[in-house]
Amino acid sequence: MAIDAASYDALTFDCYGTLVDWADGVSSALQPILRDHDVEVDDEELFRLYGRFEKDVQSGAYVQYREVLRRVGRRFGDHFGFTPTNAELERVADSVGRWPVFGDTNTALGRLGEHFRLAVVSNVDDALFHETARQFTVSFDEVITAEQVGAYKPALEPLEAAFTRLGVPPNRLLHVAQSVYHDLNPAGRLGLSCVWVQRYGTRFDPPTPQTEPAETVPDLATLADHLLEGT
């Protein structure tokens, strides 16, 4: 059964992994550097290590995401026994704006934007998101970044900022995201309804969220179909 569109005034979206193909972006940024240092690793191991290194960096004192990426790059060097150059580390950070949007993202956002206010809540810097935003064909009502609130999801501050700035009570907001760890679990702790967009199945997360999502879909096109059914 489709979720009830009348129950919500605004949709908030995680960006990288939900709207943008995080896996393609990370692989395209890091694999050439690893190969240049004679490191051969498949993408599954690359993603596992990236997730571990990023979580470690973001669990410390807040630093901008560009610096998170630099530190993650250095962790790869430490792990595999090489020293990445400053130019290589900057290439990783600069790549974020070129990570591709999923093929259904813009069409689905366009459809949803006819009925709801749309916002992004993302673990990124303003400048990096500005580069990504060039790929979107819709304008968001709000963009909340980790830089603006000084914290990374799964901290609650980014999501709290979303419903405060949108002026929407939590029960009228639907959060849409791929990551259980970064999005669904903290949204559940705030009592927000969530849609789990399983872009990558369960490759990068625990098999089930701590809070049951209102809907589980494979992509944004399916969400738009379900949410707008009957509107």
mmCIF file of C-alpha atoms in Angstrom:
data_model
loop_
_atom_site.group_PDB
_atom_site.id
_atom_site.type_symbol
_atom_site.label_atom_id
_atom_site.label_comp_id
_atom_site.label_asym_id
_atom_site.label_seq_id
_atom_site.Cartn_x
_atom_site.Cartn_y
_atom_site.Cartn_z
ATOM 1 C CA MET A 1 0.000 0.000 0.000
ATOM 2 C CA ALA A 2 1.286 3.468 -0.840
ATOM 3 C CA ILE A 3 2.184 5.729 2.060
ATOM 4 C CA ASP A 4 -0.247 8.583 2.625
ATOM 5 C CA ALA A 5 0.975 11.742 0.914
ATOM 6 C CA ALA A 6 -1.507 13.798 2.923
ATOM 7 C CA SER A 7 0.416 12.958 6.101
ATOM 8 C CA TYR A 8 3.477 15.008 5.107
ATOM 9 C CA ASP A 9 4.308 18.577 4.183
ATOM 10 C CA ALA A 10 8.028 18.183 3.504
ATOM 11 C CA LEU A 11 10.530 15.545 2.429
ATOM 12 C CA THR A 12 14.149 15.595 3.554
ATOM 13 C CA PHE A 13 16.781 13.636 1.661
ATOM 14 C CA ASP A 14 20.207 12.325 2.419
ATOM 15 C CA CYS A 15 22.334 13.241 -0.590
ATOM 16 C CA TYR A 16 25.318 10.925 -1.158
ATOM 17 C CA GLY A 17 24.028 7.378 -1.460
ATOM 18 C CA THR A 18 20.395 8.430 -1.905
ATOM 19 C CA LEU A 19 20.389 11.109 -4.609
ATOM 20 C CA VAL A 20 24.009 10.700 -5.726
ATOM 21 C CA ASP A 21 25.839 7.433 -6.432
ATOM 22 C CA TRP A 22 28.254 7.394 -3.496
ATOM 23 C CA ALA A 23 29.692 3.994 -4.413
ATOM 24 C CA ASP A 24 30.583 5.013 -7.954
ATOM 25 C CA GLY A 25 32.065 8.262 -6.676
ATOM 26 C CA VAL A 26 34.224 6.703 -3.971
ATOM 27 C CA SER A 27 35.493 3.954 -6.256
ATOM 28 C CA SER A 28 36.291 6.368 -9.099
ATOM 29 C CA ALA A 29 38.149 8.688 -6.709
ATOM 30 C CA LEU A 30 40.190 6.149 -4.761
ATOM 31 C CA GLN A 31 40.872 3.193 -7.042
ATOM 32 C CA PRO A 32 43.211 5.113 -9.414
ATOM 33 C CA ILE A 33 45.271 6.342 -6.455
ATOM 34 C CA LEU A 34 45.508 2.857 -4.969
ATOM 35 C CA ARG A 35 46.563 1.408 -8.329
ATOM 36 C CA ASP A 36 49.207 4.122 -8.709
ATOM 37 C CA HIS A 37 50.677 2.812 -5.455
ATOM 38 C CA ASP A 38 50.464 -0.839 -6.598
ATOM 39 C CA VAL A 39 47.501 -1.642 -4.361
ATOM 40 C CA GLU A 40 44.869 -3.966 -5.823
ATOM 41 C CA VAL A 41 41.647 -4.190 -3.812
ATOM 42 C CA ASP A 42 38.106 -4.935 -4.944
ATOM 43 C CA ASP A 43 35.346 -2.400 -4.432
ATOM 44 C CA GLU A 44 33.673 -4.334 -1.631
ATOM 45 C CA GLU A 45 36.833 -4.185 0.476
ATOM 46 C CA LEU A 46 37.364 -0.563 -0.537
ATOM 47 C CA PHE A 47 33.887 0.389 0.694
ATOM 48 C CA ARG A 48 34.317 -1.574 3.924
ATOM 49 C CA LEU A 49 37.563 0.229 4.700
ATOM 50 C CA TYR A 50 36.199 3.607 3.649
ATOM 51 C CA GLY A 51 33.224 3.218 5.974
ATOM 52 C CA ARG A 52 35.470 2.272 8.883
ATOM 53 C CA PHE A 53 37.952 5.079 8.297
ATOM 54 C CA GLU A 54 35.279 7.726 7.761
ATOM 55 C CA LYS A 55 33.397 6.679 10.891
ATOM 56 C CA ASP A 56 36.613 6.927 12.935
ATOM 57 C CA VAL A 57 37.402 10.412 11.640
ATOM 58 C CA GLN A 58 33.873 11.738 12.058
ATOM 59 C CA SER A 59 33.591 10.391 15.611
ATOM 60 C CA GLY A 60 36.306 12.805 16.748
ATOM 61 C CA ALA A 61 36.240 16.596 16.949
ATOM 62 C CA TYR A 62 34.375 18.150 14.022
ATOM 63 C CA VAL A 63 36.434 18.935 10.926
ATOM 64 C CA GLN A 64 35.098 19.900 7.522
ATOM 65 C CA TYR A 65 34.290 17.074 5.148
ATOM 66 C CA ARG A 66 37.116 18.058 2.832
ATOM 67 C CA GLU A 67 39.465 17.346 5.730
ATOM 68 C CA VAL A 68 37.599 14.120 6.525
ATOM 69 C CA LEU A 69 38.334 12.963 2.980
ATOM 70 C CA ARG A 70 41.998 13.887 3.308
ATOM 71 C CA ARG A 71 42.279 11.933 6.543
ATOM 72 C CA VAL A 72 40.464 8.948 5.051
ATOM 73 C CA GLY A 73 42.938 9.012 2.164
ATOM 74 C CA ARG A 74 45.841 9.009 4.605
ATOM 75 C CA ARG A 75 44.260 6.072 6.464
ATOM 76 C CA PHE A 76 44.246 4.105 3.219
ATOM 77 C CA GLY A 77 47.929 4.883 2.838
ATOM 78 C CA ASP A 78 48.674 3.787 6.394
ATOM 79 C CA HIS A 79 46.653 0.610 5.910
ATOM 80 C CA PHE A 80 48.364 -0.402 2.671
ATOM 81 C CA GLY A 81 51.831 0.971 3.438
ATOM 82 C CA PHE A 82 52.196 4.022 1.192
ATOM 83 C CA THR A 83 52.079 7.803 1.587
ATOM 84 C CA PRO A 84 49.552 9.574 -0.650
ATOM 85 C CA THR A 85 50.665 12.913 -2.013
ATOM 86 C CA ASN A 86 48.867 16.145 -1.124
ATOM 87 C CA ALA A 87 47.743 16.372 -4.743
ATOM 88 C CA GLU A 88 46.178 12.902 -4.532
ATOM 89 C CA LEU A 89 44.345 13.798 -1.324
ATOM 90 C CA GLU A 90 43.004 16.982 -2.889
ATOM 91 C CA ARG A 91 41.851 15.002 -5.928
ATOM 92 C CA VAL A 92 39.741 12.798 -3.679
ATOM 93 C CA ALA A 93 38.090 15.814 -2.063
ATOM 94 C CA ASP A 94 37.595 17.618 -5.374
ATOM 95 C CA SER A 95 35.889 14.556 -6.852
ATOM 96 C CA VAL A 96 32.753 14.921 -4.705
ATOM 97 C CA GLY A 97 31.124 17.427 -7.022
ATOM 98 C CA ARG A 98 31.525 14.982 -9.923
ATOM 99 C CA TRP A 99 29.974 11.985 -8.183
ATOM 100 C CA PRO A 100 27.032 11.187 -10.477
ATOM 101 C CA VAL A 101 23.385 11.535 -9.554
ATOM 102 C CA PHE A 102 21.361 8.361 -9.968
ATOM 103 C CA GLY A 103 19.456 8.188 -13.229
ATOM 104 C CA ASP A 104 16.038 8.552 -11.601
ATOM 105 C CA THR A 105 16.926 11.311 -9.131
ATOM 106 C CA ASN A 106 16.028 14.471 -11.024
ATOM 107 C CA THR A 107 12.794 13.181 -12.517
ATOM 108 C CA ALA A 108 11.608 11.842 -9.163
ATOM 109 C CA LEU A 109 12.534 15.050 -7.331
ATOM 110 C CA GLY A 110 10.690 17.069 -9.951
ATOM 111 C CA ARG A 111 7.542 15.037 -9.434
ATOM 112 C CA LEU A 112 7.790 15.171 -5.644
ATOM 113 C CA GLY A 113 8.544 18.884 -5.646
ATOM 114 C CA GLU A 114 5.106 19.556 -7.145
ATOM 115 C CA HIS A 115 3.511 18.311 -3.908
ATOM 116 C CA PHE A 116 6.040 18.764 -1.089
ATOM 117 C CA ARG A 117 8.734 21.081 0.149
ATOM 118 C CA LEU A 118 12.120 19.431 -0.441
ATOM 119 C CA ALA A 119 15.278 19.649 1.637
ATOM 120 C CA VAL A 120 18.697 18.007 1.744
ATOM 121 C CA VAL A 121 20.401 16.964 4.989
ATOM 122 C CA SER A 122 23.947 15.910 4.172
ATOM 123 C CA ASN A 123 27.286 15.091 5.787
ATOM 124 C CA VAL A 124 29.171 17.498 3.547
ATOM 125 C CA ASP A 125 30.613 21.019 3.318
ATOM 126 C CA ASP A 126 28.692 23.870 1.733
ATOM 127 C CA ALA A 127 31.245 24.339 -1.052
ATOM 128 C CA LEU A 128 31.316 20.645 -1.954
ATOM 129 C CA PHE A 129 27.516 20.463 -2.038
ATOM 130 C CA HIS A 130 27.446 23.580 -4.224
ATOM 131 C CA GLU A 131 29.410 21.630 -6.844
ATOM 132 C CA THR A 132 27.083 18.636 -6.584
ATOM 133 C CA ALA A 133 24.026 20.886 -6.840
ATOM 134 C CA ARG A 134 24.978 21.783 -10.409
ATOM 135 C CA GLN A 135 23.734 18.313 -11.364
ATOM 136 C CA PHE A 136 20.265 18.796 -9.883
ATOM 137 C CA THR A 137 17.427 20.158 -11.996
ATOM 138 C CA VAL A 138 15.337 21.153 -8.950
ATOM 139 C CA SER A 139 15.931 23.770 -6.284
ATOM 140 C CA PHE A 140 15.677 22.645 -2.680
ATOM 141 C CA ASP A 141 13.776 24.694 -0.123
ATOM 142 C CA GLU A 142 16.523 24.078 2.420
ATOM 143 C CA VAL A 143 19.996 22.555 2.387
ATOM 144 C CA ILE A 144 21.420 21.556 5.769
ATOM 145 C CA THR A 145 25.054 20.498 5.781
ATOM 146 C CA ALA A 146 27.310 19.139 8.487
ATOM 147 C CA GLU A 147 29.358 22.317 8.140
ATOM 148 C CA GLN A 148 26.379 24.480 9.057
ATOM 149 C CA VAL A 149 25.615 22.603 12.285
ATOM 150 C CA GLY A 150 29.138 21.436 13.149
ATOM 151 C CA ALA A 151 28.168 17.777 13.399
ATOM 152 C CA TYR A 152 27.834 14.674 11.243
ATOM 153 C CA LYS A 153 24.921 12.281 11.168
ATOM 154 C CA PRO A 154 24.219 10.029 13.057
ATOM 155 C CA ALA A 155 24.357 12.997 15.449
ATOM 156 C CA LEU A 156 20.841 14.395 15.751
ATOM 157 C CA GLU A 157 21.652 18.059 15.097
ATOM 158 C CA PRO A 158 21.466 17.942 11.283
ATOM 159 C CA LEU A 159 17.990 16.392 11.283
ATOM 160 C CA GLU A 160 16.814 18.649 14.098
ATOM 161 C CA ALA A 161 17.946 21.637 12.043
ATOM 162 C CA ALA A 162 15.865 20.395 9.119
ATOM 163 C CA PHE A 163 12.469 20.509 10.767
ATOM 164 C CA THR A 164 13.366 23.715 12.621
ATOM 165 C CA ARG A 165 14.374 25.554 9.450
ATOM 166 C CA LEU A 166 11.527 24.149 7.391
ATOM 167 C CA GLY A 167 9.074 25.166 10.101
ATOM 168 C CA VAL A 168 7.473 21.734 9.868
ATOM 169 C CA PRO A 169 6.574 19.671 12.950
ATOM 170 C CA PRO A 170 8.412 16.335 13.083
ATOM 171 C CA ASN A 171 5.243 14.335 12.452
ATOM 172 C CA ARG A 172 4.738 16.171 9.134
ATOM 173 C CA LEU A 173 8.228 15.464 7.817
ATOM 174 C CA LEU A 174 9.319 12.330 5.921
ATOM 175 C CA HIS A 175 13.040 11.571 5.803
ATOM 176 C CA VAL A 176 14.302 9.664 2.751
ATOM 177 C CA ALA A 177 17.687 7.948 2.922
ATOM 178 C CA GLN A 178 19.840 4.972 1.994
ATOM 179 C CA SER A 179 21.960 4.640 5.137
ATOM 180 C CA VAL A 180 20.646 2.904 8.234
ATOM 181 C CA TYR A 181 23.580 4.067 10.372
ATOM 182 C CA HIS A 182 23.718 7.710 9.263
ATOM 183 C CA ASP A 183 20.017 8.412 8.695
ATOM 184 C CA LEU A 184 17.338 5.885 9.534
ATOM 185 C CA ASN A 185 18.444 5.151 13.084
ATOM 186 C CA PRO A 186 18.914 8.788 14.175
ATOM 187 C CA ALA A 187 15.688 9.806 12.416
ATOM 188 C CA GLY A 188 13.919 7.047 14.310
ATOM 189 C CA ARG A 189 15.310 8.354 17.591
ATOM 190 C CA LEU A 190 13.722 11.723 16.760
ATOM 191 C CA GLY A 191 10.398 10.095 15.957
ATOM 192 C CA LEU A 192 10.590 10.960 12.250
ATOM 193 C CA SER A 193 8.947 8.778 9.645
ATOM 194 C CA CYS A 194 11.497 7.397 7.184
ATOM 195 C CA VAL A 195 11.703 5.835 3.769
ATOM 196 C CA TRP A 196 14.588 3.397 3.299
ATOM 197 C CA VAL A 197 15.875 3.683 -0.273
ATOM 198 C CA GLN A 198 17.862 0.486 -0.764
ATOM 199 C CA ARG A 199 20.065 1.753 -3.566
ATOM 200 C CA TYR A 200 22.699 -0.868 -2.732
ATOM 201 C CA GLY A 201 20.531 -3.438 -1.023
ATOM 202 C CA THR A 202 21.992 -4.054 2.442
ATOM 203 C CA ARG A 203 25.654 -4.011 1.379
ATOM 204 C CA PHE A 204 26.757 -1.145 3.605
ATOM 205 C CA ASP A 205 24.485 -1.385 6.631
ATOM 206 C CA PRO A 206 22.965 -3.665 9.247
ATOM 207 C CA PRO A 207 20.155 -5.752 7.740
ATOM 208 C CA THR A 208 17.345 -3.966 9.621
ATOM 209 C CA PRO A 209 16.922 -0.465 11.044
ATOM 210 C CA GLN A 210 16.255 0.028 14.752
ATOM 211 C CA THR A 211 12.941 1.678 13.801
ATOM 212 C CA GLU A 212 10.663 0.220 11.143
ATOM 213 C CA PRO A 213 10.639 2.498 8.081
ATOM 214 C CA ALA A 214 7.304 3.712 6.769
ATOM 215 C CA GLU A 215 8.307 2.364 3.357
ATOM 216 C CA THR A 216 11.216 0.458 1.794
ATOM 217 C CA VAL A 217 11.877 1.076 -1.896
ATOM 218 C CA PRO A 218 14.687 0.233 -4.335
ATOM 219 C CA ASP A 219 14.957 3.737 -5.815
ATOM 220 C CA LEU A 220 13.496 7.233 -5.875
ATOM 221 C CA ALA A 221 11.259 6.572 -8.869
ATOM 222 C CA THR A 222 9.447 3.883 -6.903
ATOM 223 C CA LEU A 223 9.067 6.230 -3.941
ATOM 224 C CA ALA A 224 7.497 8.876 -6.163
ATOM 225 C CA ASP A 225 5.090 6.310 -7.620
ATOM 226 C CA HIS A 226 4.045 5.092 -4.171
ATOM 227 C CA LEU A 227 3.871 8.464 -2.489
ATOM 228 C CA LEU A 228 1.952 10.201 -5.277
ATOM 229 C CA GLU A 229 -0.479 7.371 -5.941
ATOM 230 C CA GLY A 230 -3.943 8.839 -5.809
ATOM 231 C CA THR A 231 -2.837 12.467 -5.473
#
